[in-house]
Each structure stands twice: as C-alpha cells, then as structure tokens.
Amino acid sequence: MTDKKIPAKLAGPSRRAFMAGTAALTASLFAPKHLRAADFPTADVNTTGLAVTDDTVTIGILHSVTGTMAISETGSVQAEKLAIEQINAQGGILGRKIEYIQEDGASDWPTFAEKARKLLVNDKVASVMGCWTSASRKAVLPVFEQHNGFLYYPTFYEGLEQSPNVIYTGQEATQQIIAGLDWVTQTKGAKSFYLLGSDYIWPRTSNKIARAHIEKFMEGTKVVGEDYYPLGHTQFNSVINKIRLRKPDVIYAIVVGGSNVAFYKQLKAAGIDPAEESPIVLTISVTEDEIRGIGGENVEGAYACMKYFQSLENENNIAFVKAFKEMWGDDMVIGDVTQAAYLGPWLWKAAVEKAGSFDVDKVRAASPGIEMTTAPEGYVKIHENHHLWSKTRVGRAQADGQYEVVFETAELVEPDPFPEGYQ
Amino acid sequence: MSASSNRLFSLQDIIGFAILAAVIFILLPLALDTFRLNLFGKYLTYAFVAVGLVLCWGAGGILSLGQGVFFGLGGYCMAMFLKLEASTPENTAIQSTPGIPDFMDWNQLTALPWWWEPFNNLAFALFAVVAVPVIFAFIIGVAMFRRRVGGVYFAIITQAFAAILTILIIGQQGFTGGVNGITDLRTLNGWDIRTDEAKELLYFVNGILLFACLFIAQFVRKSKLGRLLIAMRDQEDRVRFSGYDVASFKIFIFCLGAAFAGIGGAMFTLQVGFMSPTLVGIVPSIEMVIFCAVGGRLSIIGAVYGALLVNWAKTSLSETFPELWLLGLGGLFIAVVMLFPNGLAGVYAEHVAPRIARLFSKTSTTEAKQSKQSPAE
C-alpha cells in the first residue's frame, strides 16, 4: 500500500460544498476538486478486485422496494441516493464518481441474502448501503462475513451484535431507551410503566433493556404489564382495557409498522388521548413516516425517543431537509432511519479517504474515530464497536405530523451493544 | 390411452427425462458460475414441491395451498441440526449461556429445549427431514380425507395450516428464531457448506435427489395407483362405488408430496444457508402452486421447468427493474395462463412433441422402407 497523506481538513465533507450539493450542477462546476483520481492509481487503492475504475466506484443499495417493508425502506433508499448525488457533485471519492447498483430485497429475508451475495460476488461492490429489519440483517450477515463485504446499516435496532463487516449508523437499544426513560421519570414523575410491543426480537430485546432499567437502575419505578402482539396485528382493544385497569403512568409502546395505525386510533377511541398525558405515551417506534399513516391528530402528544427528528433546527438539518425535498418532493417526510441511512455514504467516503484505499480491510481499520460534523443530527463519531456516538432526543408529536423536540442529552451517548446488567 | 403409456417410460418420457438431465447436469453447470449455479440449485429445491404438487393436484385433484408447510418443516429440521453444530460453546462464548443457539440466548432461554436435543444427531435430522412433514401430512390427510373434505375446502384448510404454522414459528421465537429464522449455518458434519466447492457439490446432490423424486413420481403415475388417482380426480364417486378406499389413496399421495417438499426444504437450507418463516406461509405456498401451473400441472418434468423459469424470471426481472419487477412477473403469469392453459408442458405436448414424433416416425418409416427395400436390391 502506498499511503497517500490526505490533509486532515479535507477528510470530511466541507460544509460549503455540502450546502452546494443541493444544486448538483452548480456544485459540480464550483466545488473544489480536492482529490483527483489521478493521484490515486486504481492499482494502489483497490488491491482486492472491487468494482473500482479510474473514474468510478460502484456500491450497492439493498433495501425492500416491494413488499410490506417498502413503505419504511423507501426513505432510506432516497436518502442514500441523495447522499451519493451530493458526494458526486463534490467530486466523488478519491476523485471517483459513485455509481450504484440497486437490488430489491422484496421484504423477504432469503432474497436479501441472495441479493447480498450477488452484489458482493458478481458485482464486486466496494460497500453496500442496506437492510432495515433485524431479520434481513441477520440473513445477510454471514454473506458479508464470508465475502468480506462492508455494510452500512441504518435502523435503530436491538444491539447484541457487533460485526467487523457492518457499520451501524442507527442507534442500538441502550442509546435509544435509557435516556428516554430517565427523562420521563425525572421530568414527568412517572413511576409505573406498561410495556407493549410487536412480537419479534427488536421489541422484545428493547423491552428487556427497558424493564431492567426500570426495575434495577431507577428508584421506585415498576413495570405493571408487558404484552406482545404479532406483526401486523390490528386488534388492541383488549390490551387497552388492561392498560386502563392497571393505570400505568407511562405506556411504553414498541408496536411497529402498520399495527401503529390501529393501536393509536383504538387508543384514542377508548378515551386515552396522548395529548392529555394520563397516561403518558412514550414510543421508540413511531417516526415521522409512521405518523403519516397514523394521522397526526391521533398521535398528537405522544413522545418518541430517538436520535433524529425532521424538525431539528440546525444548519445541517435545514440544508438536508431542503435537499431531500428538492430531490424527492415537498410532501416527503424524513424519519430517524432515513437520516441514519443518509449518513452511510458520507461515513464511507470519510473512511475511504482516511484509508486512502477502497479495500475493505483498510476501510474497516480507518473507520473507528471517523467524525462527521455535517450530519443532519449534529456531530457523530464512529466508536470502536462500529456503532455511532449520538445524542438521544425526545420529541412530542404534533398534529401536523412533525415532532417538537423537548429534550436532548447534553453529551453524545456511547454505544453499548452488549450492555452489562441489562441481559 | 394406448398400451404403450402403461410402460414405465414411453419414448417421449425418455426424451423428456434425458433433456432435463442434460439441462441440470451438463448445460447449467457449464454455462453458469458458482453464484448463479447456487441460485439455480435454490430454484430446483422448489421443483421438489412442484413435482409433489403435480401428483397431488394435477393427477389427484387435491389442490394443497399449504405445501410451504412441508417445505418449511423439512427445512427447519435440517436447519436445527446445522444450527446446533454451529453453536459450539467456543463459537457462542460471548452469550449468557454458551453452547445454545444465539436466538435462544437473546430470548433468555438458559438450556436447550428437550425437543431440540435429538437434532444433535445427523441421522435423526435426516430422518426427520422426511418424517416430520409426512407425519404432519398424514394427520391433516386423515382428518380431511376420511371426512371427505375435498376441493376448495381442502385448499382453504391447508392454507389455514400454513398461516397457523407461520404464526407459531414467529411467536415462539425463543425456540424457532421467530421472524429472523435460523441463520448463520456453517457446516454439515464438519464440512463447510459455504465454500464454492460445497455449493457445486450440493447442486449435484440436489439434482440427483430431484431425479430420484422424479422417478418415484413417474412410477406412481404409471402404476395402477396413478390411474386410480386420475379416475378419482374426474369421478371420485364412481371410484368409491367400485370398492376402492379413496381416502387412503389420497392420504398416501398427499404424504408423498409432503415428503418431496420436505427433502426440497432441507436442500434449500443447505444451499441457501438458512431457513426462515417467509418460506412457510401462505404466499410462498401459493407461489409453489404457480410454479406447478406455469410448468404444467399434469407434467412432472414441466413442473421442474416451471420452478426454474418462474424463479429465474423473478431473479433477473428484479435485478434489472428493482422497482417494477413484480408487474413484469404478474404479466408473465397472466400471459401463461391466458395463452397456455396447460403450462409449458402443454405447449410442448401440443406443438413440440408432435413434430418430434413425426420426425421419429419419418425416420423409422424410411428405415423400414429401406430395410424392406434392401433385401430386394
């Protein structure tokens, strides 16, 4: 390897160029050509036979654009394409334009594995942006490990995993849960919790962590109920009756996807209005995308605990939302995962430029410590464990489908995918 | 029917089998790289189900919309063995309870459930791959056919079973891996199934097993049982009045279809490297019927081509048009059903086979003529 020294200030995307990225043409004319492909001969930056030429580098996008998950994953695809376009407008990576091959996981885990293998074995992509559900990630993981691919995974998820072949750009469970529970007990005085979720690994593990925190690590708080319903379940009346009987201070809901629509409508019909805050509704699974389906008036007043809301008021996010809407239409909303997906190509670019190579081993070695100051959520940094340091925020749902941010952690929360004492 | 069709293989059957063998064992391995060959191996595992469906549905008139259940049971039996082998205490050292599959650990199980124990044994697992689906099919078959439940009602009930089993698998995630399925399978008795060589070898094993199933299916169809099945399909009452135990025949053929599906499921697990409930439910079960319909529900060879063609179309359409491929696939189904009601096999029987037959009869008549003429010369 010939180590090309890259000036530190150029390693991340410069803010000026980032803002200019919204107008691709202008940017491509005026953005400074930081790194030229000629300075990085293909033979040096790609010793492992990836799809890298003198002008282009090919990556994969692997999400469901058909099937039940399409509604959730479309936002991720859009964010990734936006990031790729912006990076290209700035001059690409090591002077090479990013091209992508998009594959459809079709909401089907074996298909995800098949497509992942196709991208890595046939197309030799340099990295993959993709997956959404834990099941799809678990399905592709052995493929990525076997063929030494590199995956940027955007969804908040249950943790208990740390692969050398994955960068997790969403939050793992402790980052998302603990700060939110602390907030609701400290500012709202909540003492009792009713845990509710869809029946699969993420809600179950998340609630396990929540329960451990409530029972072991907070004073005088308790769990008064815990229930799970299959994915796609739409009849929540019986559990709503149980909730009314046990009178918890907080309904902690991790219902996912379409079930949310039924849950919040039935909750309101049963006389529990989240806006009245008795009980308080706290969720970690309703992003702006889901509110579109539920209807803002049905979920108004519920609190969501995640790292990103479209309404964040900072320079980076304002530019990001503007660029996203310009590319995909004014009626689009941006949820937590969409933002996390947007980080993928940028973090990869930073790691490649730090490594001075597209080779997966070198990109992996360069990844810990990569910082991104231009992230819409603010500053993020890659931890040794391949997750991101990030802030946890609590938002209050508004009737217009947006969240009003009511709390954010002062410091970045350290990712801890294998939490001690929470097992 | 002519007398010749009572022989196990007519000339046409021999040609059909020979062409299929050439495609599977020579053409595809030569034309494809390991990745694609592995994909075709996966498609062929669905062909096991389609062949079973030809027997049940095409010949016997029993339309099962729940074959995914048997495919899944076979696949899960195999996956359980492989998962236990992959979950050695060394591999799972970071877990709270090392030595049990990772998903059990995530679900706070602290010991292997008793009914997982036998799956430590390969021989038992291989036996279970066939036995579990067959036992299941036998129970459903006895419950349904003895009560003379048939036709649409049977189809609906099998579909309900597919739904029930899916819900059970997803709900009992501590024991089954839930929605994730059983993932990250590595070795079969110490033999790494993820290498290119393994994938190629498994493809050929798969092909041989498929041919074994095809021969059994052919034997059944040409036997008296096969003729009775067709009679039952067309006039069940008359067969019953003739003194035959219709229900037993149906149960047998349904169990045979389940056994084929189970073998297919096990081969799927081996070649793809995991098993998940998405292969068990209603949608995959219906898809399996479509493979059979596209290939031709009366032809066991057609069913294999149907499974290959539909899945190949699925893969290549989705690679080319990731956002529109479902429309293309839907169009393909409609076109096949509208234009070729008997599927690919029907096209072959109507258009290709007569020409081949004519070709052969011509050569044989000219040969005959020559042989007649030659002594005169």
mmCIF file of C-alpha atoms in Angstrom, chain B residues 138-305:
data_model
loop_
_atom_site.group_PDB
_atom_site.id
_atom_site.type_symbol
_atom_site.label_atom_id
_atom_site.label_comp_id
_atom_site.label_asym_id
_atom_site.label_seq_id
_atom_site.Cartn_x
_atom_site.Cartn_y
_atom_site.Cartn_z
ATOM 1 C CA PHE B 138 -50.731 -37.824 7.464
ATOM 2 C CA ILE B 139 -52.559 -36.120 10.318
ATOM 3 C CA ILE B 140 -54.050 -33.492 8.011
ATOM 4 C CA GLY B 141 -54.852 -36.137 5.416
ATOM 5 C CA VAL B 142 -56.611 -38.468 7.845
ATOM 6 C CA ALA B 143 -58.555 -35.621 9.361
ATOM 7 C CA MET B 144 -59.650 -34.287 5.976
ATOM 8 C CA PHE B 145 -59.954 -37.154 3.544
ATOM 9 C CA ARG B 146 -61.622 -39.585 5.926
ATOM 10 C CA ARG B 147 -64.322 -36.956 6.327
ATOM 11 C CA ARG B 148 -64.423 -36.483 2.557
ATOM 12 C CA VAL B 149 -63.318 -32.890 2.744
ATOM 13 C CA GLY B 150 -62.102 -32.006 -0.699
ATOM 14 C CA GLY B 151 -61.840 -29.378 -3.398
ATOM 15 C CA VAL B 152 -61.960 -25.786 -2.340
ATOM 16 C CA TYR B 153 -62.499 -26.617 1.327
ATOM 17 C CA PHE B 154 -59.351 -28.658 1.423
ATOM 18 C CA ALA B 155 -57.408 -25.854 -0.260
ATOM 19 C CA ILE B 156 -58.640 -23.356 2.303
ATOM 20 C CA ILE B 157 -57.833 -25.624 5.228
ATOM 21 C CA THR B 158 -54.285 -26.260 4.001
ATOM 22 C CA GLN B 159 -53.894 -22.526 3.694
ATOM 23 C CA ALA B 160 -55.056 -22.140 7.269
ATOM 24 C CA PHE B 161 -52.380 -24.631 8.318
ATOM 25 C CA ALA B 162 -49.777 -22.551 6.542
ATOM 26 C CA ALA B 163 -50.961 -19.492 8.441
ATOM 27 C CA ILE B 164 -51.041 -21.327 11.772
ATOM 28 C CA LEU B 165 -47.563 -22.735 11.407
ATOM 29 C CA THR B 166 -46.164 -19.338 10.421
ATOM 30 C CA ILE B 167 -47.747 -17.677 13.451
ATOM 31 C CA LEU B 168 -46.441 -20.478 15.656
ATOM 32 C CA ILE B 169 -42.899 -20.169 14.333
ATOM 33 C CA ILE B 170 -42.885 -16.389 14.617
ATOM 34 C CA GLY B 171 -44.489 -16.365 18.043
ATOM 35 C CA GLN B 172 -42.205 -18.988 19.596
ATOM 36 C CA GLN B 173 -39.051 -17.106 18.765
ATOM 37 C CA GLY B 174 -37.113 -18.493 21.683
ATOM 38 C CA PHE B 175 -37.459 -21.942 20.162
ATOM 39 C CA THR B 176 -37.565 -21.172 16.445
ATOM 40 C CA GLY B 177 -35.721 -17.914 15.846
ATOM 41 C CA GLY B 178 -39.006 -16.105 15.177
ATOM 42 C CA VAL B 179 -39.195 -13.794 12.192
ATOM 43 C CA ASN B 180 -35.426 -13.917 11.741
ATOM 44 C CA GLY B 181 -35.466 -17.630 11.107
ATOM 45 C CA ILE B 182 -32.487 -19.840 11.815
ATOM 46 C CA THR B 183 -29.499 -18.048 10.363
ATOM 47 C CA ASP B 184 -25.754 -18.313 10.080
ATOM 48 C CA LEU B 185 -25.473 -22.020 9.321
ATOM 49 C CA ARG B 186 -21.922 -23.053 8.605
ATOM 50 C CA THR B 187 -21.065 -26.708 8.469
ATOM 51 C CA LEU B 188 -22.635 -30.092 7.852
ATOM 52 C CA ASN B 189 -20.820 -32.650 9.988
ATOM 53 C CA GLY B 190 -17.703 -30.515 9.862
ATOM 54 C CA TRP B 191 -17.928 -29.872 6.135
ATOM 55 C CA ASP B 192 -18.102 -26.151 5.348
ATOM 56 C CA ILE B 193 -21.234 -25.626 3.237
ATOM 57 C CA ARG B 194 -20.337 -22.036 2.384
ATOM 58 C CA THR B 195 -17.407 -22.703 0.078
ATOM 59 C CA ASP B 196 -17.700 -22.704 -3.701
ATOM 60 C CA GLU B 197 -16.837 -26.403 -3.909
ATOM 61 C CA ALA B 198 -19.539 -27.247 -1.382
ATOM 62 C CA LYS B 199 -22.090 -25.208 -3.285
ATOM 63 C CA GLU B 200 -21.261 -27.011 -6.506
ATOM 64 C CA LEU B 201 -21.369 -30.420 -4.890
ATOM 65 C CA LEU B 202 -24.660 -29.618 -3.172
ATOM 66 C CA TYR B 203 -26.090 -28.574 -6.510
ATOM 67 C CA PHE B 204 -25.356 -32.001 -7.956
ATOM 68 C CA VAL B 205 -26.644 -33.811 -4.863
ATOM 69 C CA ASN B 206 -29.763 -31.713 -5.201
ATOM 70 C CA GLY B 207 -30.100 -32.677 -8.872
ATOM 71 C CA ILE B 208 -29.698 -36.373 -8.105
ATOM 72 C CA LEU B 209 -32.267 -36.263 -5.319
ATOM 73 C CA LEU B 210 -34.635 -34.420 -7.616
ATOM 74 C CA PHE B 211 -34.267 -37.134 -10.224
ATOM 75 C CA ALA B 212 -34.909 -39.772 -7.577
ATOM 76 C CA CYS B 213 -38.134 -37.985 -6.726
ATOM 77 C CA LEU B 214 -38.996 -37.674 -10.403
ATOM 78 C CA PHE B 215 -38.534 -41.418 -10.881
ATOM 79 C CA ILE B 216 -40.734 -42.177 -7.888
ATOM 80 C CA ALA B 217 -43.344 -39.758 -9.231
ATOM 81 C CA GLN B 218 -43.147 -41.370 -12.661
ATOM 82 C CA PHE B 219 -43.525 -44.803 -11.115
ATOM 83 C CA VAL B 220 -46.585 -43.724 -9.145
ATOM 84 C CA ARG B 221 -48.188 -42.126 -12.166
ATOM 85 C CA LYS B 222 -47.710 -45.170 -14.334
ATOM 86 C CA SER B 223 -48.822 -47.602 -11.658
ATOM 87 C CA LYS B 224 -52.382 -48.642 -11.064
ATOM 88 C CA LEU B 225 -52.451 -46.113 -8.244
ATOM 89 C CA GLY B 226 -51.690 -43.327 -10.700
ATOM 90 C CA ARG B 227 -54.550 -44.342 -12.954
ATOM 91 C CA LEU B 228 -56.865 -44.569 -9.962
ATOM 92 C CA LEU B 229 -55.825 -41.079 -8.910
ATOM 93 C CA ILE B 230 -56.848 -39.682 -12.257
ATOM 94 C CA ALA B 231 -60.083 -41.574 -12.060
ATOM 95 C CA MET B 232 -60.685 -40.139 -8.613
ATOM 96 C CA ARG B 233 -59.940 -36.660 -9.820
ATOM 97 C CA ASP B 234 -62.501 -36.977 -12.601
ATOM 98 C CA GLN B 235 -65.199 -39.131 -10.961
ATOM 99 C CA GLU B 236 -64.452 -39.722 -7.308
ATOM 100 C CA ASP B 237 -67.807 -41.290 -6.510
ATOM 101 C CA ARG B 238 -67.511 -43.926 -9.189
ATOM 102 C CA VAL B 239 -64.149 -44.996 -7.857
ATOM 103 C CA ARG B 240 -65.572 -45.230 -4.395
ATOM 104 C CA PHE B 241 -68.563 -47.213 -5.614
ATOM 105 C CA SER B 242 -66.167 -49.592 -7.307
ATOM 106 C CA GLY B 243 -64.974 -50.516 -3.845
ATOM 107 C CA TYR B 244 -61.710 -48.560 -3.629
ATOM 108 C CA ASP B 245 -60.677 -46.812 -0.431
ATOM 109 C CA VAL B 246 -60.414 -43.354 -1.919
ATOM 110 C CA ALA B 247 -59.292 -41.671 1.282
ATOM 111 C CA SER B 248 -56.248 -43.941 1.707
ATOM 112 C CA PHE B 249 -55.042 -43.232 -1.813
ATOM 113 C CA LYS B 250 -55.406 -39.535 -1.230
ATOM 114 C CA ILE B 251 -53.604 -39.685 2.101
ATOM 115 C CA PHE B 252 -50.775 -41.631 0.501
ATOM 116 C CA ILE B 253 -50.295 -39.216 -2.363
ATOM 117 C CA PHE B 254 -50.553 -36.205 -0.056
ATOM 118 C CA CYS B 255 -47.885 -37.683 2.215
ATOM 119 C CA LEU B 256 -45.669 -38.420 -0.775
ATOM 120 C CA GLY B 257 -45.966 -34.802 -1.899
ATOM 121 C CA ALA B 258 -45.080 -33.714 1.636
ATOM 122 C CA ALA B 259 -42.024 -35.975 1.664
ATOM 123 C CA PHE B 260 -40.782 -34.451 -1.602
ATOM 124 C CA ALA B 261 -41.391 -30.961 -0.229
ATOM 125 C CA GLY B 262 -39.503 -31.823 2.954
ATOM 126 C CA ILE B 263 -36.476 -33.007 1.004
ATOM 127 C CA GLY B 264 -36.650 -29.831 -1.067
ATOM 128 C CA GLY B 265 -36.771 -27.744 2.095
ATOM 129 C CA ALA B 266 -33.725 -29.484 3.552
ATOM 130 C CA MET B 267 -31.774 -28.940 0.341
ATOM 131 C CA PHE B 268 -32.870 -25.307 0.390
ATOM 132 C CA THR B 269 -31.446 -24.879 3.882
ATOM 133 C CA LEU B 270 -28.169 -26.461 2.868
ATOM 134 C CA GLN B 271 -27.742 -24.376 -0.258
ATOM 135 C CA VAL B 272 -29.010 -21.033 0.980
ATOM 136 C CA GLY B 273 -27.544 -21.294 4.470
ATOM 137 C CA PHE B 274 -30.639 -20.509 6.477
ATOM 138 C CA MET B 275 -34.333 -21.123 6.940
ATOM 139 C CA SER B 276 -36.984 -18.576 7.718
ATOM 140 C CA PRO B 277 -40.742 -18.439 8.180
ATOM 141 C CA THR B 278 -41.066 -16.451 4.948
ATOM 142 C CA LEU B 279 -40.830 -19.823 3.154
ATOM 143 C CA VAL B 280 -43.610 -21.394 5.169
ATOM 144 C CA GLY B 281 -46.593 -19.104 4.924
ATOM 145 C CA ILE B 282 -49.475 -18.597 2.559
ATOM 146 C CA VAL B 283 -47.680 -16.515 -0.047
ATOM 147 C CA PRO B 284 -44.816 -18.959 -0.716
ATOM 148 C CA SER B 285 -47.299 -21.831 -0.698
ATOM 149 C CA ILE B 286 -49.313 -20.159 -3.432
ATOM 150 C CA GLU B 287 -46.144 -19.341 -5.328
ATOM 151 C CA MET B 288 -45.308 -23.025 -5.312
ATOM 152 C CA VAL B 289 -48.654 -23.772 -6.944
ATOM 153 C CA ILE B 290 -47.818 -21.153 -9.556
ATOM 154 C CA PHE B 291 -44.517 -22.894 -10.373
ATOM 155 C CA CYS B 292 -46.534 -26.010 -10.966
ATOM 156 C CA ALA B 293 -49.184 -24.193 -13.020
ATOM 157 C CA VAL B 294 -46.634 -22.451 -15.217
ATOM 158 C CA GLY B 295 -44.798 -25.669 -15.869
ATOM 159 C CA GLY B 296 -47.983 -27.567 -16.488
ATOM 160 C CA ARG B 297 -49.856 -29.208 -13.672
ATOM 161 C CA LEU B 298 -50.071 -32.550 -15.425
ATOM 162 C CA SER B 299 -46.381 -32.964 -16.133
ATOM 163 C CA ILE B 300 -43.730 -33.764 -13.565
ATOM 164 C CA ILE B 301 -40.986 -32.600 -15.931
ATOM 165 C CA GLY B 302 -42.968 -29.467 -16.717
ATOM 166 C CA ALA B 303 -43.130 -28.696 -13.007
ATOM 167 C CA VAL B 304 -39.336 -28.645 -12.811
ATOM 168 C CA TYR B 305 -39.105 -26.258 -15.743
#
